Tab-separated table of C-alpha atoms in Angstrom:
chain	number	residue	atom	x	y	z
A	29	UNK	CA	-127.802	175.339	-67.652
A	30	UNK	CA	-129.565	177.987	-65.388
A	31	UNK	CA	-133.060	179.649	-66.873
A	32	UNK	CA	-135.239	181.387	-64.966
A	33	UNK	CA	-139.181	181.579	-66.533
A	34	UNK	CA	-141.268	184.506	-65.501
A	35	UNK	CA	-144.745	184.946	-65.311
A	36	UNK	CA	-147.743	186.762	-63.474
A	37	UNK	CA	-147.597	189.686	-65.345
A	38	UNK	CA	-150.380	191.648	-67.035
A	39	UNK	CA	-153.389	194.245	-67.156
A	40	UNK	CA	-153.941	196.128	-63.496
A	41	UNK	CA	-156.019	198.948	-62.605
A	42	UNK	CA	-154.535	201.771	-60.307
A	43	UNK	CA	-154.469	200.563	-56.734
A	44	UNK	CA	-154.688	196.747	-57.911
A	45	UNK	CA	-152.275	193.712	-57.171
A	46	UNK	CA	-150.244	191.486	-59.335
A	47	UNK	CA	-147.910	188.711	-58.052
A	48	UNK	CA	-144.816	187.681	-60.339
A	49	UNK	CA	-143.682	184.490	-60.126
A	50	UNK	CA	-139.930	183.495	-61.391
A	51	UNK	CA	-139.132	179.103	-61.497
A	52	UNK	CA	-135.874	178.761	-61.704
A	53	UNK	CA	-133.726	175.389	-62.866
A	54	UNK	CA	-130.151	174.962	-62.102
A	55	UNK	CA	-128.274	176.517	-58.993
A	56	UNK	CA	-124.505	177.214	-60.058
A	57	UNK	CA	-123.767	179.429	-57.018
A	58	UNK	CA	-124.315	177.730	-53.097
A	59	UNK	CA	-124.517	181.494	-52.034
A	60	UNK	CA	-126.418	183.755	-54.231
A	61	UNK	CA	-129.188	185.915	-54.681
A	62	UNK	CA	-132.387	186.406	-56.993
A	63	UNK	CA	-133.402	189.638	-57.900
A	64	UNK	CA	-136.268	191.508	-59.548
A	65	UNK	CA	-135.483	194.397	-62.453
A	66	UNK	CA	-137.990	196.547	-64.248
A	67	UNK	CA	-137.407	198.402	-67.181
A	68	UNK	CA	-139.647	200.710	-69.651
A	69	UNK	CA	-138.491	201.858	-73.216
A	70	UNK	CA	-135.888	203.999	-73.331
A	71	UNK	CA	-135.106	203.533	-69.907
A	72	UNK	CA	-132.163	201.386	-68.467
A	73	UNK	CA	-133.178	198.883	-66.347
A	74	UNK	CA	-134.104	199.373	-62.650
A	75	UNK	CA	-133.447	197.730	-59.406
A	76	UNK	CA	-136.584	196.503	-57.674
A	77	UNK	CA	-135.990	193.906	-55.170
A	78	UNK	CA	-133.946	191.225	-54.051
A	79	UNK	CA	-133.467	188.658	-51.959
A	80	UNK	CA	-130.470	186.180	-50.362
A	81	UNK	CA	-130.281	182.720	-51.391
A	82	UNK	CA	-132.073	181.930	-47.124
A	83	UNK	CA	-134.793	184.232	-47.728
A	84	UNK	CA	-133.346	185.271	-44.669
A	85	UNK	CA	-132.987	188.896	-45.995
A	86	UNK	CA	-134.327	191.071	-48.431
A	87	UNK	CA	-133.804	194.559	-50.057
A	88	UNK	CA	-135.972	196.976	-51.626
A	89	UNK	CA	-135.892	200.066	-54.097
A	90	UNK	CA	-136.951	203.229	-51.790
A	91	UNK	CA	-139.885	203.363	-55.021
A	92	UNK	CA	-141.098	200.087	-53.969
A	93	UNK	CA	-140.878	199.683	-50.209
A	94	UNK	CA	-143.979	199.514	-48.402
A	95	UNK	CA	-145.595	198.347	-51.561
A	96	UNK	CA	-143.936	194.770	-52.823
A	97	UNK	CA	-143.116	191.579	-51.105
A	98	UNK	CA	-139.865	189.434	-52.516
A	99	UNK	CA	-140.309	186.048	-50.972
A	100	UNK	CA	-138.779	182.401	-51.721
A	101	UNK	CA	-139.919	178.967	-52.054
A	102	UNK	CA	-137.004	177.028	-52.217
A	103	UNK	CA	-138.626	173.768	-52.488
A	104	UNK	CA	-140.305	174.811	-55.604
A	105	UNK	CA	-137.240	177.068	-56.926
A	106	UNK	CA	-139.197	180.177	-57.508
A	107	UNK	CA	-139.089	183.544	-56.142
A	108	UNK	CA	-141.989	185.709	-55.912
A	109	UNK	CA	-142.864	189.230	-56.050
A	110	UNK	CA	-146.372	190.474	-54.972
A	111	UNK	CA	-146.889	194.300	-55.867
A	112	UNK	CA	-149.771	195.594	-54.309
A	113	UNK	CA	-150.750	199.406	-54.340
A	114	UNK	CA	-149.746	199.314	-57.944
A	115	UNK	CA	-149.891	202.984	-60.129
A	116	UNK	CA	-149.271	204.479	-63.854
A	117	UNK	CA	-145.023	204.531	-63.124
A	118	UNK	CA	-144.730	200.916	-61.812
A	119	UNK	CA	-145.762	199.860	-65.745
A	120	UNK	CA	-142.546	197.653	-66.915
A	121	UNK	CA	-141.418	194.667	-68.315
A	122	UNK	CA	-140.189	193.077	-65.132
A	123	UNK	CA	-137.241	191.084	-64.764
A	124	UNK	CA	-136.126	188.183	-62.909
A	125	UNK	CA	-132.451	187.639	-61.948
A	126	UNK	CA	-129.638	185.544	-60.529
A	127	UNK	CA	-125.812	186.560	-59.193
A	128	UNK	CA	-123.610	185.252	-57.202
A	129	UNK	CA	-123.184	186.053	-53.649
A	130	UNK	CA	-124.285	189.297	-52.254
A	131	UNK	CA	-127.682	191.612	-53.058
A	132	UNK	CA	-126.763	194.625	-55.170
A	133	UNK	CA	-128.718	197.219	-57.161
A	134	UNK	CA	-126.584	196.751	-59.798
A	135	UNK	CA	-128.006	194.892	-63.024
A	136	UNK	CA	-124.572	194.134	-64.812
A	137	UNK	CA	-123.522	192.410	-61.828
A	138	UNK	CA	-126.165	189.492	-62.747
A	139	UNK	CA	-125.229	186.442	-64.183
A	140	UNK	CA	-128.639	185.495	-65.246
A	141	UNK	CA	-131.693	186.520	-66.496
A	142	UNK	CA	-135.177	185.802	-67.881
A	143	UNK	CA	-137.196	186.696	-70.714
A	144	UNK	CA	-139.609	189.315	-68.547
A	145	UNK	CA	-143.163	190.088	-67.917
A	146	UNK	CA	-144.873	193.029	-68.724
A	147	UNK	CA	-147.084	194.603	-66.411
A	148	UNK	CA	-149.250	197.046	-67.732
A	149	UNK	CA	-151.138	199.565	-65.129
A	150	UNK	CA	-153.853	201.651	-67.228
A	151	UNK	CA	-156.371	204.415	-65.912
């Protein structure tokens, strides 16, 4: 059974870092890819980053490039997200995720997902 545990999230100031941190247990797919999602309230959930089962290649939001780093340890099953630069409209409960094959922007196309971690940037 696949589950994917979040964490790293919290409290930044404007300008401030975070990095998110996603272990994962159980691989169903050979080729796949793990991706981050954000979402706020009322919102449906948005397409952050993601990355190919190599680390070999990576894909950013246009909101978010420049800004956060997707990165792999395979060895240790978890895929990271460092956010740097962080403001007021990057507040979310953030998402880790896992499809088969391909990166795409599109959340149903998923198979899995974990609980989320809210990050929370305040003035």
């Amino acid at each position: 059974q696949v589950q994917l545990v979040e964490s790293g999230g919290g409290l930044v100031q404007p300008g401030g870092s975070l990095r998110l941190s996603c272990a994962a247990s159980g691989r169903p797919f050979s080729r796949y890819t793990m991706g981050w999602f954000r979402q706020t309230p009322g919102k449906e959930r948005e397409f952050v980053a993601g990355i190919n089962y190599t680390g070999a290649n990576t894909y950013y939001a246009d909101s978010v490039k420049g800004r956060f780093t997707i990165s792999t340890d395979n060895a240790k099953n978890t895929v990271y997200l460092q956010m740097t630069s962080l403001d007021l409209k990057d507040t979310a409960t953030y998402y880790c995720s896992l499809k088969d094959g391909v990166t795409t922007n599109c959340g149903s196309e998923y198979n899995y997902w974990g609980q989320g971690t809210p990050v929370t940037d305040y003035a």
